[in-house]
Coordinates of C-alpha atoms in Angstrom, one line a residue:
X1 CA -60.4 -61.9 16.7
X2 CA -57.0 -59.9 16.3
X3 CA -55.3 -58.2 19.0
X4 CA -55.8 -54.5 19.4
X5 CA -52.8 -52.4 18.1
X6 CA -50.6 -50.8 20.6
X7 CA -50.8 -47.0 20.0
X8 CA -47.9 -46.2 22.2
X9 CA -45.6 -48.3 20.0
X10 CA -46.7 -47.0 16.9
X11 CA -46.3 -43.2 18.1
X12 CA -42.9 -43.9 19.1
X13 CA -42.1 -45.6 16.0
X14 CA -43.5 -42.5 14.0
X15 CA -41.5 -40.0 16.2
X16 CA -38.1 -41.8 16.0
X17 CA -38.8 -42.3 12.3
X18 CA -39.2 -38.4 12.0
X19 CA -36.1 -37.9 14.1
X20 CA -34.1 -40.1 11.8
X21 CA -35.3 -38.3 8.8
X22 CA -34.6 -34.6 10.3
X23 CA -31.0 -36.1 11.3
X24 CA -30.3 -37.6 8.0
X25 CA -31.4 -33.9 6.3
X26 CA -29.2 -32.1 8.6
X27 CA -26.4 -34.7 7.9
X28 CA -26.6 -34.6 4.0
X29 CA -27.0 -30.6 4.3
X30 CA -24.0 -30.1 6.1
X31 CA -21.9 -32.7 4.0
X32 CA -19.2 -31.3 1.7
X33 CA -20.7 -33.3 -1.2
X34 CA -23.5 -30.8 -1.3
X35 CA -21.8 -27.8 0.0
X36 CA -20.7 -25.0 -2.2
X37 CA -17.1 -24.8 -0.8
X38 CA -13.6 -25.2 -2.1
X39 CA -10.6 -26.4 0.1
X40 CA -7.0 -24.9 -0.5
X41 CA -3.8 -25.8 1.4
X42 CA -1.3 -23.1 2.6
X43 CA 2.2 -23.8 3.5
X44 CA 3.7 -21.4 6.1
X45 CA 7.2 -21.5 7.0
X46 CA 6.6 -19.3 10.3
X47 CA 4.8 -19.6 13.4
X48 CA 0.9 -19.5 13.0
X49 CA 0.6 -18.8 16.8
X50 CA -2.6 -16.8 17.0
X51 CA -4.4 -18.4 13.9
X52 CA -7.0 -20.9 15.2
X53 CA -9.5 -23.2 13.5
X54 CA -12.3 -21.1 12.6
X55 CA -10.2 -17.9 12.0
X56 CA -11.4 -15.8 9.0
X57 CA -10.2 -16.2 5.4
X58 CA -10.4 -12.8 3.6
X59 CA -9.8 -11.6 0.0
X60 CA -8.9 -8.1 -0.1
X61 CA -10.6 -7.4 3.1
X62 CA -13.9 -9.3 2.3
X63 CA -14.6 -12.6 4.2
X64 CA -14.7 -15.4 1.9
X65 CA -13.9 -18.4 4.3
X66 CA -12.4 -19.9 7.3
X67 CA -9.5 -22.0 8.5
X68 CA -10.7 -25.7 8.9
X69 CA -7.6 -27.7 9.9
X70 CA -3.9 -27.0 10.8
X71 CA -1.1 -29.6 10.9
X72 CA 2.7 -30.1 10.8
X73 CA 4.6 -31.0 7.7
X74 CA 7.9 -32.4 7.2
X75 CA 9.9 -33.1 3.8
X76 CA 12.1 -36.2 4.2
X77 CA 14.2 -35.1 1.0
X78 CA 15.5 -31.7 2.1
X79 CA 14.5 -31.7 5.9
X80 CA 12.4 -28.7 5.7
X81 CA 9.4 -28.3 8.0
X82 CA 6.2 -26.3 7.3
X83 CA 2.9 -25.7 8.8
X84 CA 0.0 -26.6 6.3
X85 CA -3.3 -24.8 6.8
X86 CA -6.4 -26.1 5.2
X87 CA -8.8 -23.3 4.3
X88 CA -12.4 -23.5 3.0
X89 CA -13.5 -20.8 0.6
X90 CA -17.3 -20.3 0.0
X91 CA -18.0 -20.1 -3.6
X92 CA -21.2 -18.0 -3.3
X93 CA -19.2 -15.1 -2.2
X94 CA -17.0 -15.1 -5.3
X95 CA -18.1 -13.8 -8.5
X96 CA -15.9 -14.7 -11.8
X97 CA -15.0 -12.1 -14.4
X98 CA -17.9 -11.4 -16.8
X99 CA -20.4 -13.2 -14.5
X100 CA -19.2 -16.6 -15.1
X101 CA -19.9 -19.1 -12.5
X102 CA -17.6 -21.4 -10.4
X103 CA -18.9 -24.7 -11.3
X104 CA -15.2 -25.9 -12.1
X105 CA -13.7 -24.4 -8.9
X106 CA -13.8 -21.2 -6.7
X107 CA -10.6 -19.9 -8.5
X108 CA -9.6 -20.6 -12.1
X109 CA -6.2 -22.2 -12.6
X110 CA -4.8 -19.1 -14.3
X111 CA -5.9 -16.8 -11.5
X112 CA -5.0 -19.4 -8.8
X113 CA -1.2 -19.1 -10.1
X114 CA -1.1 -15.4 -9.2
X115 CA -2.8 -15.7 -5.7
X116 CA -0.6 -15.5 -2.6
X117 CA -1.7 -15.7 1.2
X118 CA 0.1 -14.2 4.2
X119 CA -0.9 -14.0 7.8
X120 CA -2.3 -10.6 9.2
X121 CA -2.9 -9.7 12.8
X122 CA -6.6 -8.8 13.3
X123 CA -6.2 -7.4 16.7
X124 CA -3.0 -6.3 18.7
X125 CA -4.6 -6.8 22.1
X126 CA -5.6 -10.5 21.5
X127 CA -3.0 -11.3 18.9
X128 CA -5.7 -13.2 16.8
X129 CA -4.5 -13.5 13.1
X130 CA -6.5 -14.2 9.8
X131 CA -5.5 -15.3 6.4
X132 CA -5.5 -12.5 3.9
X133 CA -5.5 -13.7 0.1
X134 CA -4.7 -11.3 -2.7
X135 CA -3.5 -11.3 -6.4
X136 CA 0.1 -10.5 -6.5
X137 CA 1.1 -12.3 -9.9
X138 CA 4.0 -14.4 -10.7
X139 CA 6.5 -11.6 -9.5
X140 CA 6.1 -12.9 -6.1
X141 CA 6.8 -16.7 -6.2
X142 CA 5.9 -17.1 -2.5
X143 CA 6.8 -20.2 -0.4
X144 CA 6.1 -23.7 -1.8
X145 CA 6.3 -26.9 -0.2
X146 CA 6.6 -30.4 -1.8
X147 CA 3.7 -32.7 -0.7
X148 CA 3.1 -36.3 -1.5
X149 CA -0.8 -35.2 -2.5
X150 CA -0.6 -34.1 -5.9
X151 CA -4.2 -33.5 -6.2
X152 CA -4.2 -30.7 -3.4
X153 CA -5.0 -27.1 -4.6
X154 CA -2.1 -24.9 -3.2
X155 CA -1.9 -21.3 -2.6
X156 CA 1.7 -20.1 -2.1
X157 CA 2.4 -17.9 0.8
X158 CA 4.2 -14.9 1.6
X159 CA 6.0 -13.8 4.9
X160 CA 3.9 -11.8 7.0
X161 CA 4.7 -8.2 8.1
X162 CA 5.1 -9.3 11.7
X163 CA 7.8 -11.9 10.7
X164 CA 9.5 -9.3 8.6
X165 CA 9.7 -7.0 11.6
X166 CA 10.8 -9.9 13.9
X167 CA 13.7 -10.8 11.5
X168 CA 14.7 -7.1 11.1
X169 CA 14.9 -6.8 14.8
X170 CA 16.9 -9.8 15.2
X171 CA 19.3 -8.8 12.4
X172 CA 19.7 -5.2 14.2
X173 CA 20.3 -6.9 17.6
X174 CA 23.0 -9.1 16.0
X175 CA 24.7 -6.3 14.4
X176 CA 24.7 -4.2 17.7
X177 CA 26.3 -7.2 19.4
X178 CA 29.1 -7.3 16.7
X179 CA 30.2 -3.8 17.5
X180 CA 33.7 -3.6 19.2
X181 CA 32.8 -1.0 21.8
X182 CA 36.1 -1.5 23.6
X183 CA 38.0 -0.7 20.4
X184 CA 35.8 2.5 19.9
X185 CA 36.5 3.5 23.6
X186 CA 40.3 3.2 23.1
X187 CA 40.4 5.0 19.8
X188 CA 38.3 7.8 21.4
X189 CA 40.7 8.1 24.3
X190 CA 43.7 8.2 22.0
X191 CA 42.1 10.9 20.3
X192 CA 41.5 12.9 23.4
X193 CA 45.1 12.3 24.5
X194 CA 46.3 13.4 21.1
X195 CA 44.3 16.6 21.2
X196 CA 45.5 17.3 24.9
X197 CA 49.1 17.1 23.7
X198 CA 48.6 19.4 20.6
X199 CA 46.9 22.0 22.8
X200 CA 49.6 22.0 25.3
X201 CA 52.4 22.4 22.6
X202 CA 50.9 25.8 21.4
X203 CA 53.3 28.6 22.1
X204 CA 50.7 31.2 23.5
X205 CA 53.2 34.0 23.8
X206 CA 54.6 33.6 20.3
X207 CA 51.0 33.5 19.1
X208 CA 50.0 36.5 21.0
X209 CA 53.1 38.4 19.6
X210 CA 52.1 37.6 16.1
X211 CA 48.5 38.8 16.5
X212 CA 49.8 41.9 18.1
X213 CA 52.1 42.4 15.0
X214 CA 49.0 41.8 12.6
X215 CA 46.8 44.3 14.6
X216 CA 49.7 46.9 14.4
X217 CA 50.2 46.2 10.8
X218 CA 46.2 46.8 10.0
X219 CA 46.0 49.8 12.0
X220 CA 49.2 51.4 10.2
X221 CA 48.0 50.5 7.0
X222 CA 44.4 52.0 7.8
X223 CA 46.2 55.0 9.3
X224 CA 48.3 55.5 5.8
X225 CA 45.1 55.1 3.9
X226 CA 43.2 57.7 6.0
X227 CA 46.1 60.3 6.1
X228 CA 46.4 60.1 2.2
X229 CA 50.2 58.9 2.4
X230 CA 49.5 56.1 -0.3
X231 CA 47.8 58.7 -2.5
X232 CA 50.6 61.2 -2.1
X233 CA 53.1 58.4 -3.0
X234 CA 51.3 57.5 -6.1
X235 CA 51.2 61.3 -7.0
X236 CA 54.8 61.5 -6.6
X237 CA 55.3 58.5 -8.9
X238 CA 53.2 60.0 -11.6
X239 CA 55.1 63.3 -11.2
X240 CA 58.4 61.7 -11.5
X241 CA 57.3 59.7 -14.6
X242 CA 56.3 62.9 -16.3
X243 CA 59.8 64.7 -15.5
X244 CA 61.5 61.5 -16.8
X245 CA 59.4 61.5 -19.9
X246 CA 60.4 65.2 -20.6
X247 CA 63.9 64.5 -19.9
X248 CA 63.9 61.6 -22.5
X249 CA 62.1 63.8 -24.8
X250 CA 64.9 66.3 -24.6
X251 CA 67.8 64.3 -24.6
X252 CA 66.4 62.2 -27.6
X253 CA 67.9 64.3 -30.3
X254 CA 71.1 64.9 -28.4
X255 CA 71.8 61.2 -27.9
X256 CA 70.3 59.6 -31.0
X257 CA 68.3 57.0 -29.0
X258 CA 65.2 57.4 -30.9
X259 CA 64.0 53.8 -30.6
X260 CA 65.0 53.4 -27.1
X261 CA 63.3 56.5 -26.0
X262 CA 60.1 55.6 -27.7
X263 CA 60.0 52.5 -26.0
X264 CA 60.7 54.2 -22.7
X265 CA 58.2 56.9 -23.4
X266 CA 55.4 54.2 -23.8
X267 CA 56.4 52.6 -20.6
X268 CA 56.3 55.8 -18.6
X269 CA 53.0 56.4 -20.3
X270 CA 51.5 53.2 -19.1
X271 CA 53.1 53.7 -15.5
X272 CA 51.3 57.3 -15.5
X273 CA 47.9 55.7 -16.4
X274 CA 48.6 53.1 -13.7
X275 CA 49.2 55.7 -11.2
X276 CA 46.3 57.6 -12.1
X277 CA 43.9 54.7 -11.9
X278 CA 45.5 54.0 -8.5
X279 CA 44.8 57.4 -7.4
X280 CA 41.2 57.2 -8.5
X281 CA 40.7 54.0 -6.7
X282 CA 42.1 55.3 -3.6
X283 CA 40.1 58.4 -3.3
X284 CA 38.3 58.9 0.0
X285 CA 34.9 58.1 -1.3
X286 CA 36.1 55.2 -3.5
X287 CA 34.3 51.8 -3.2
X288 CA 37.7 50.1 -3.3
X289 CA 39.1 52.0 -0.4
X290 CA 35.8 51.4 1.8
X291 CA 36.3 47.6 1.2
X292 CA 39.8 47.7 2.2
X293 CA 38.8 49.5 5.3
X294 CA 36.0 46.8 6.0
X295 CA 38.4 44.0 5.6
X296 CA 41.1 45.5 7.7
X297 CA 38.4 46.0 10.3
X298 CA 37.5 42.2 9.9
X299 CA 41.2 41.3 10.2
X300 CA 41.4 43.1 13.4
X301 CA 38.3 41.5 14.9
X302 CA 39.4 37.9 13.8
X303 CA 42.8 38.6 15.5
X304 CA 41.3 39.8 18.8
X305 CA 39.0 36.6 18.8
X306 CA 42.0 34.3 18.0
X307 CA 43.9 35.9 20.7
X308 CA 41.2 35.4 23.2
X309 CA 40.9 31.7 22.2
X310 CA 44.6 31.4 22.7
X311 CA 44.3 32.9 26.1
X312 CA 41.5 30.7 27.1
X313 CA 43.4 27.5 26.0
X314 CA 46.4 28.5 27.8
X315 CA 44.4 29.0 31.0
X316 CA 42.2 25.7 30.4
X317 CA 43.6 23.3 27.7
X318 CA 40.5 21.1 28.1
X319 CA 38.2 24.0 27.0
X320 CA 38.4 22.9 23.4
X321 CA 36.5 19.6 24.5
X322 CA 34.4 20.7 27.4
X323 CA 33.4 24.2 26.0
X324 CA 33.6 27.6 27.5
X325 CA 32.6 27.6 31.3
X326 CA 29.4 29.5 31.9
X327 CA 29.2 32.3 34.5
X328 CA 27.5 31.3 37.8

């Protein structure tokens, strides 16, 4: 008679087999053999601080994958170092042009040649970075790094905006450090000394005399115009020219100087015309006279301003640098 089967052992065996089956299915399901992803390598020649495993990978702002690994790379030939970043792209989030699938790869070879990746800050508070991928074309070659693995799919990288700012600030600080402030200070002090010496050599008394003479001249000329003295003088010139013309006409026949008198008469006629025009221009209501009066007034005003400046500089030679003192 056979022994009775141990139901407890059978139950444990069935449970164990089911657990192994579930574990195997989970393992196979998570395996890259059956996953719809593509891996790419990005070589960065800058710090990736803030880019952790699991960070997002975006294409034009759309999440398409994540960072799966980061390493340190070194090239024995040229001594360069780089930071290889392995990213994983989900094919199901990509759509090829005209509806073609991605059986041969997430990106076609031609499209892959124009792709560039760079680090972008996701949060200024936390400093977390993500990888942004976009199509730039061959006009932007990007950073490349020679690797021993010829089968890896590489996306060239561009310098991040943060790195560009850092380099610009570093260059600016370096330029500031190269400025010779001592030389600038010395030159400025020399300029102040020269200006002070020039101010001290100004002959204020002579300048005042010249300004007074200019002021008197302008007043005299204005008075002559207002009194009509200039107009009377021009009238006298015209009258004299007329008498001289009559005299020439009278003596022309007596002296037989016909040709000479003709030329002299023409000249006198021109002089008479000029005198008439000047008389018209200098009328009391003429525009020219009005402009002369305004010009003379401006000259007088400018002369007064220069004289005031000269007196101020005589009292305080440093006023040209420090400015006019304000009244308390």
